[in-house]
Short mmCIF file of C-alpha atoms in Angstrom, two decimals:
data_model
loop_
_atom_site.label_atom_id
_atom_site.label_comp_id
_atom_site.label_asym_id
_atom_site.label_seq_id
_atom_site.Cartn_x
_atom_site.Cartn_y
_atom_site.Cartn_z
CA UNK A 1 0.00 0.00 0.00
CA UNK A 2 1.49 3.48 -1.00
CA UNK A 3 2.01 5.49 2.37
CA UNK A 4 -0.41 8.90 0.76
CA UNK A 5 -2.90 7.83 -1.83
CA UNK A 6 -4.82 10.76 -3.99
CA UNK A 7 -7.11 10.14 -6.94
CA UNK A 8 -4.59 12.80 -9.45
CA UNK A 9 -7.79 13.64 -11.51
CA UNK A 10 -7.78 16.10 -13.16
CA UNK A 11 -11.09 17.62 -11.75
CA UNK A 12 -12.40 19.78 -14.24
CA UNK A 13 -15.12 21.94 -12.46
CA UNK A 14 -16.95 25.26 -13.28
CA UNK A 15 -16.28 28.77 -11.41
CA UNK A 16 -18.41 28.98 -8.27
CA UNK A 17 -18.40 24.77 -7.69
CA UNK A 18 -17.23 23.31 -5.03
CA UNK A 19 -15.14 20.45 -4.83
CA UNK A 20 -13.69 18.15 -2.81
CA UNK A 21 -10.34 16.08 -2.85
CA UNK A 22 -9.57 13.23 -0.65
CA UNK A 23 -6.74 11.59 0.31
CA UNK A 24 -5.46 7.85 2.25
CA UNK A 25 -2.66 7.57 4.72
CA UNK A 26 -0.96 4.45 5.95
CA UNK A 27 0.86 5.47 9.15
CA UNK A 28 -1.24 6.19 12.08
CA UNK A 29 1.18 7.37 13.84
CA UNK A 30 1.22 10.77 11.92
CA UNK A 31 0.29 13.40 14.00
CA UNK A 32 -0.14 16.50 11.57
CA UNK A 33 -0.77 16.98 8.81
CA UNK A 34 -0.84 19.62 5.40
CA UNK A 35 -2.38 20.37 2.11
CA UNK A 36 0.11 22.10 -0.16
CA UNK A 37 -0.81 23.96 -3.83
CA UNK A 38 1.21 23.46 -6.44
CA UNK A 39 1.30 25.43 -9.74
CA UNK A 40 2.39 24.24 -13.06
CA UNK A 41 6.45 24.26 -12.83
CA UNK A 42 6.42 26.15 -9.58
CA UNK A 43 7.32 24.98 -5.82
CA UNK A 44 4.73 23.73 -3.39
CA UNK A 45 3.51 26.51 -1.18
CA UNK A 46 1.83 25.40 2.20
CA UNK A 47 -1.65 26.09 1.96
CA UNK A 48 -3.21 24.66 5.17
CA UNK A 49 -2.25 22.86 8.36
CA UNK A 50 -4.43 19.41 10.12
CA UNK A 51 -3.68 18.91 13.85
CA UNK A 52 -6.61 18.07 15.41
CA UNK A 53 -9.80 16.90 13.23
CA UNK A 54 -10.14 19.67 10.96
CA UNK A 55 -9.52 23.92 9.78
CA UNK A 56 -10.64 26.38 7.89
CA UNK A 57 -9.39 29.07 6.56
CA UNK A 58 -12.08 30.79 4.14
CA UNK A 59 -13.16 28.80 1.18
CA UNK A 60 -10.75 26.01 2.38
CA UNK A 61 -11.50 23.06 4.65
CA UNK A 62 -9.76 20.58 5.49
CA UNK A 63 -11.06 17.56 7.60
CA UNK A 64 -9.22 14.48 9.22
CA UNK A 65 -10.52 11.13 10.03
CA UNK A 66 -7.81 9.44 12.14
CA UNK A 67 -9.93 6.36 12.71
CA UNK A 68 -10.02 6.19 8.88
CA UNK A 69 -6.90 7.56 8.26
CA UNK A 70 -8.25 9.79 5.65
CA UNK A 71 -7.93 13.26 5.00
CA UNK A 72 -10.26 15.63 2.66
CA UNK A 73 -9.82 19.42 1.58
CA UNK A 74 -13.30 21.26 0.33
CA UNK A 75 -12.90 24.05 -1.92
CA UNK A 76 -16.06 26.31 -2.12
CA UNK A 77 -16.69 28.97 -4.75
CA UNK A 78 -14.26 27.62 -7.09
CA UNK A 79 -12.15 30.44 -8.85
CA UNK A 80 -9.96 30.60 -11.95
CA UNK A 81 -6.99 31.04 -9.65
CA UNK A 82 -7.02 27.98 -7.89
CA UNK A 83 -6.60 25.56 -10.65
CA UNK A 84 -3.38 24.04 -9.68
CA UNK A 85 -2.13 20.49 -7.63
CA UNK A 86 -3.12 20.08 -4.58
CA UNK A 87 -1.07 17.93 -2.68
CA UNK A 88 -1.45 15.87 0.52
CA UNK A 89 0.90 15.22 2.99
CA UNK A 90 1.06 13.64 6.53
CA UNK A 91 4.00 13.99 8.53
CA UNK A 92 5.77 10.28 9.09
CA UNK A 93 5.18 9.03 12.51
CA UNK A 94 7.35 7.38 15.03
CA UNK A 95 10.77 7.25 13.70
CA UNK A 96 10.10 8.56 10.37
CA UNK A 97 9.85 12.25 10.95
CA UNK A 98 9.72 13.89 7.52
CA UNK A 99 6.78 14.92 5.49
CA UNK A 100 5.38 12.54 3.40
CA UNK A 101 4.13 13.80 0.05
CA UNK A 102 0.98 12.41 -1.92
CA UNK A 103 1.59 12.61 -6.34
CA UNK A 104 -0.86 15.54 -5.83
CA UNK A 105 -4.93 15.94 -7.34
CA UNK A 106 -4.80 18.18 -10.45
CA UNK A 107 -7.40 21.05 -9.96
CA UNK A 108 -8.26 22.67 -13.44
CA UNK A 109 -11.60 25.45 -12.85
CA UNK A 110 -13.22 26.27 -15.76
CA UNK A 111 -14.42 29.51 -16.74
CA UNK B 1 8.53 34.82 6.02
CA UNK B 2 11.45 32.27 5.67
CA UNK B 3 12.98 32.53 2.49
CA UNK B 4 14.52 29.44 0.74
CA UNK B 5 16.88 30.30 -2.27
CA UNK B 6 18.31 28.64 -5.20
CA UNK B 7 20.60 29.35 -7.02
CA UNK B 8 19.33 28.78 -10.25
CA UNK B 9 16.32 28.49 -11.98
CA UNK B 10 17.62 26.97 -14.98
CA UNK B 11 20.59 24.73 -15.71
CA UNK B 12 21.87 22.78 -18.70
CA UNK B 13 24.74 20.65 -18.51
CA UNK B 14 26.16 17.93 -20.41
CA UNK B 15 26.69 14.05 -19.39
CA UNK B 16 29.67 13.35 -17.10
CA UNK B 17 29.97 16.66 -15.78
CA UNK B 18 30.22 17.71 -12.26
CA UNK B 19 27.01 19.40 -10.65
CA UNK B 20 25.96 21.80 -8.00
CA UNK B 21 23.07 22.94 -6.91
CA UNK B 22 22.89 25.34 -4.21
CA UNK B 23 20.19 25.95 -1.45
CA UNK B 24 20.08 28.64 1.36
CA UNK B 25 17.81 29.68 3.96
CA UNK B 26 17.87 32.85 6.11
CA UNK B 27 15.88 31.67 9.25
CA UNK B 28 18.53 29.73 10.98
CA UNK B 29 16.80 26.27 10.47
CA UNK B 30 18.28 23.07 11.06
CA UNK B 31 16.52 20.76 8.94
CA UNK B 32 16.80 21.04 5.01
CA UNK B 33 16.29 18.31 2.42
CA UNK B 34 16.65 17.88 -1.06
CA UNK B 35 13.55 17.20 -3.45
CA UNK B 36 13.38 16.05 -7.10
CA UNK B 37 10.04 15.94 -8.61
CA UNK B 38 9.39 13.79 -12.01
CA UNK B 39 5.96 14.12 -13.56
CA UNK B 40 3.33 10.77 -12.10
CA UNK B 41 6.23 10.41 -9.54
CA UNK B 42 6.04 13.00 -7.32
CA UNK B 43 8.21 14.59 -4.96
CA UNK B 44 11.06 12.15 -4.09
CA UNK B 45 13.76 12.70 -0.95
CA UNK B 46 17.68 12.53 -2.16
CA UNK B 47 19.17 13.62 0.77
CA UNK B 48 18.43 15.52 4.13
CA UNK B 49 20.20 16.86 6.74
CA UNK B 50 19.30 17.64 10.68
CA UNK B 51 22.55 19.87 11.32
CA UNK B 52 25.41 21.32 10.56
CA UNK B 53 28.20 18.37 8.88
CA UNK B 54 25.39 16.07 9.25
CA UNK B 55 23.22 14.08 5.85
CA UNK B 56 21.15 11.24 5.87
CA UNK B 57 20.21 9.00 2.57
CA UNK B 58 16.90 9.49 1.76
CA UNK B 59 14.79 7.15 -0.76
CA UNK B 60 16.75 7.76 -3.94
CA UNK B 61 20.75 9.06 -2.91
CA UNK B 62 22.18 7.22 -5.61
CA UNK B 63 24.39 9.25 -7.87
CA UNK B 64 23.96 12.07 -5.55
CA UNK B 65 26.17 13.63 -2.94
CA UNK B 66 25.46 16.54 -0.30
CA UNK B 67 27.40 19.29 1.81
CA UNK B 68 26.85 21.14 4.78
CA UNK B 69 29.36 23.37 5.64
CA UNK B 70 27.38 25.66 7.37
CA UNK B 71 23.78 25.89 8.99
CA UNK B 72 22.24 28.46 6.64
CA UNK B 73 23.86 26.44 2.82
CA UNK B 74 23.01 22.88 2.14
CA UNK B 75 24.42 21.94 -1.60
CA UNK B 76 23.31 18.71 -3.81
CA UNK B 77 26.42 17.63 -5.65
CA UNK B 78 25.52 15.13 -9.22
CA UNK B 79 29.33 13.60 -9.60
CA UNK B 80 28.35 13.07 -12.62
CA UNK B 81 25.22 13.81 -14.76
CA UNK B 82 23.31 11.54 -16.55
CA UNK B 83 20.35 11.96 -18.75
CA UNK B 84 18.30 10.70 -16.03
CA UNK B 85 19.12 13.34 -13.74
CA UNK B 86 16.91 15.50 -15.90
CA UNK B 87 14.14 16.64 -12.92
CA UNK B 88 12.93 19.89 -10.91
CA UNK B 89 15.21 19.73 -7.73
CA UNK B 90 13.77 21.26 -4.78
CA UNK B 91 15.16 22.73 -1.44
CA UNK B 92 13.15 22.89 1.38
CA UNK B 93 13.76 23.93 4.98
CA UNK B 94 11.91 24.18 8.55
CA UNK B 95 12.77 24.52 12.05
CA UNK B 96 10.26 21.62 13.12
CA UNK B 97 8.62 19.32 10.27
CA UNK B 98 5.47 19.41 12.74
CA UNK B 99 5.18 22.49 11.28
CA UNK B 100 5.64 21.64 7.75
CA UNK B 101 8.71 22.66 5.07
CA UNK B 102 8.66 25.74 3.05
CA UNK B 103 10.20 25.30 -0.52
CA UNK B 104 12.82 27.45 -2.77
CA UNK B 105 11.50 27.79 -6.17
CA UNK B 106 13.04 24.90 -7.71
CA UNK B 107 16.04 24.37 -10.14
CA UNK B 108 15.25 22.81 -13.41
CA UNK B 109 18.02 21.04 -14.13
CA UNK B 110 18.86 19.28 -17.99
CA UNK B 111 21.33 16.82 -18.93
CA UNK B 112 22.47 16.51 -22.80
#
């Protein structure tokens, strides 16, 4: 089993949708957790934190599920600008203390 | 905000040749790792490092080498290219990985 699983899409969605991305973790030992954006040939820019079972932070929400190990961000109000890859990524528990990145969910938001 | 710099954006070199890619951060963090990133692969962890003179192997060291002289430069060293060294290399830094890494803008790097 892969440690972060994400379905890469793409999700093609119309300005204004919301949409949701979800994402599997194997260790349950992680104790935080992150959702970085990436754009096309750029770096990965932290776009929310997970340490307890959820956040927000305007549109954005994020949600964990530790029983499930599962993790989900919700965009609402879709715009142009966030059409990009979102990717998870626990932080290795126990021993393994380094960030563990998912291949990423390709966001493209259609005008 | 931390800032994490590399030293180039762009780089073409040619097969056999010796390699450096530089990294530095300004907010005096001990952990920084090197990143290269290959399209359906993901990000992928050459080499990091907790301290000063100290590296660890990460998943994929091979053909790689790293330095760190000092806390604020950590270098990734190719001894010598190969076509499939062709990837986005990525810095990142952080003071705590609870907190998460931030990244330097990445170093597209070609070998002919």
């Amino acid at each position: 089993r892969k440690e972060v699983e994400q379905d890469p899409g793409p999700f093609n969605v119309p300005e204004g949708a919301t949409v949701a991305f979800n994402c599997t973790y194997s260790n349950s030992a992680s104790q935080s957790f992150f959702w970085y954006r990436q754009d096309c040939r750029k770096e990965p820019k932290l776009l929310m934190s997970v340490y307890s079972s959820g956040n927000e932070d305007g549109r954005f929400t994020a949600q964990l599920n530790r029983a499930s190990q599962y993790i989900s961000l919700l965009i609402r109000d879709s715009k142009l600008s966030d059409s990009a890859t979102y990717l998870c990524v626990p932080l290795g528990g126990g021993a393994t203390n380094k960030l563990i990145f998912g291949t990423g969910t390709l966001l493209a938001v259609q005008p | 905000d931390v800032k994490v710099t590399q030293s180039s954006r762009y780089l073409v070199k040619r097969t056999g040749e010796k390699v450096f890619l530089e990294c530095v951060q300004d907010m005096d963090h001990e952990n920084m790792f090197w990143y290269r990133q290959d399209p359906g692969l993901g990000l992928r962890l050459i080499y990091f490092s907790y301290d000063v003179k100290m590296k660890e192997k990460g998943d994929i060291p091979e053909g790689y080498s790293v330095s760190r002289e000092k806390k604020e430069r950590f270098s990734l060293i190719l001894e010598s290219a190969s076509t499939n060294q062709t990837s986005m290399y990525l810095c990142a830094s952080t003071a705590d990985s609870y907190y998460g890494y931030t990244f330097g803008s990445g170093t597209r790097l070609t070998v002919v």
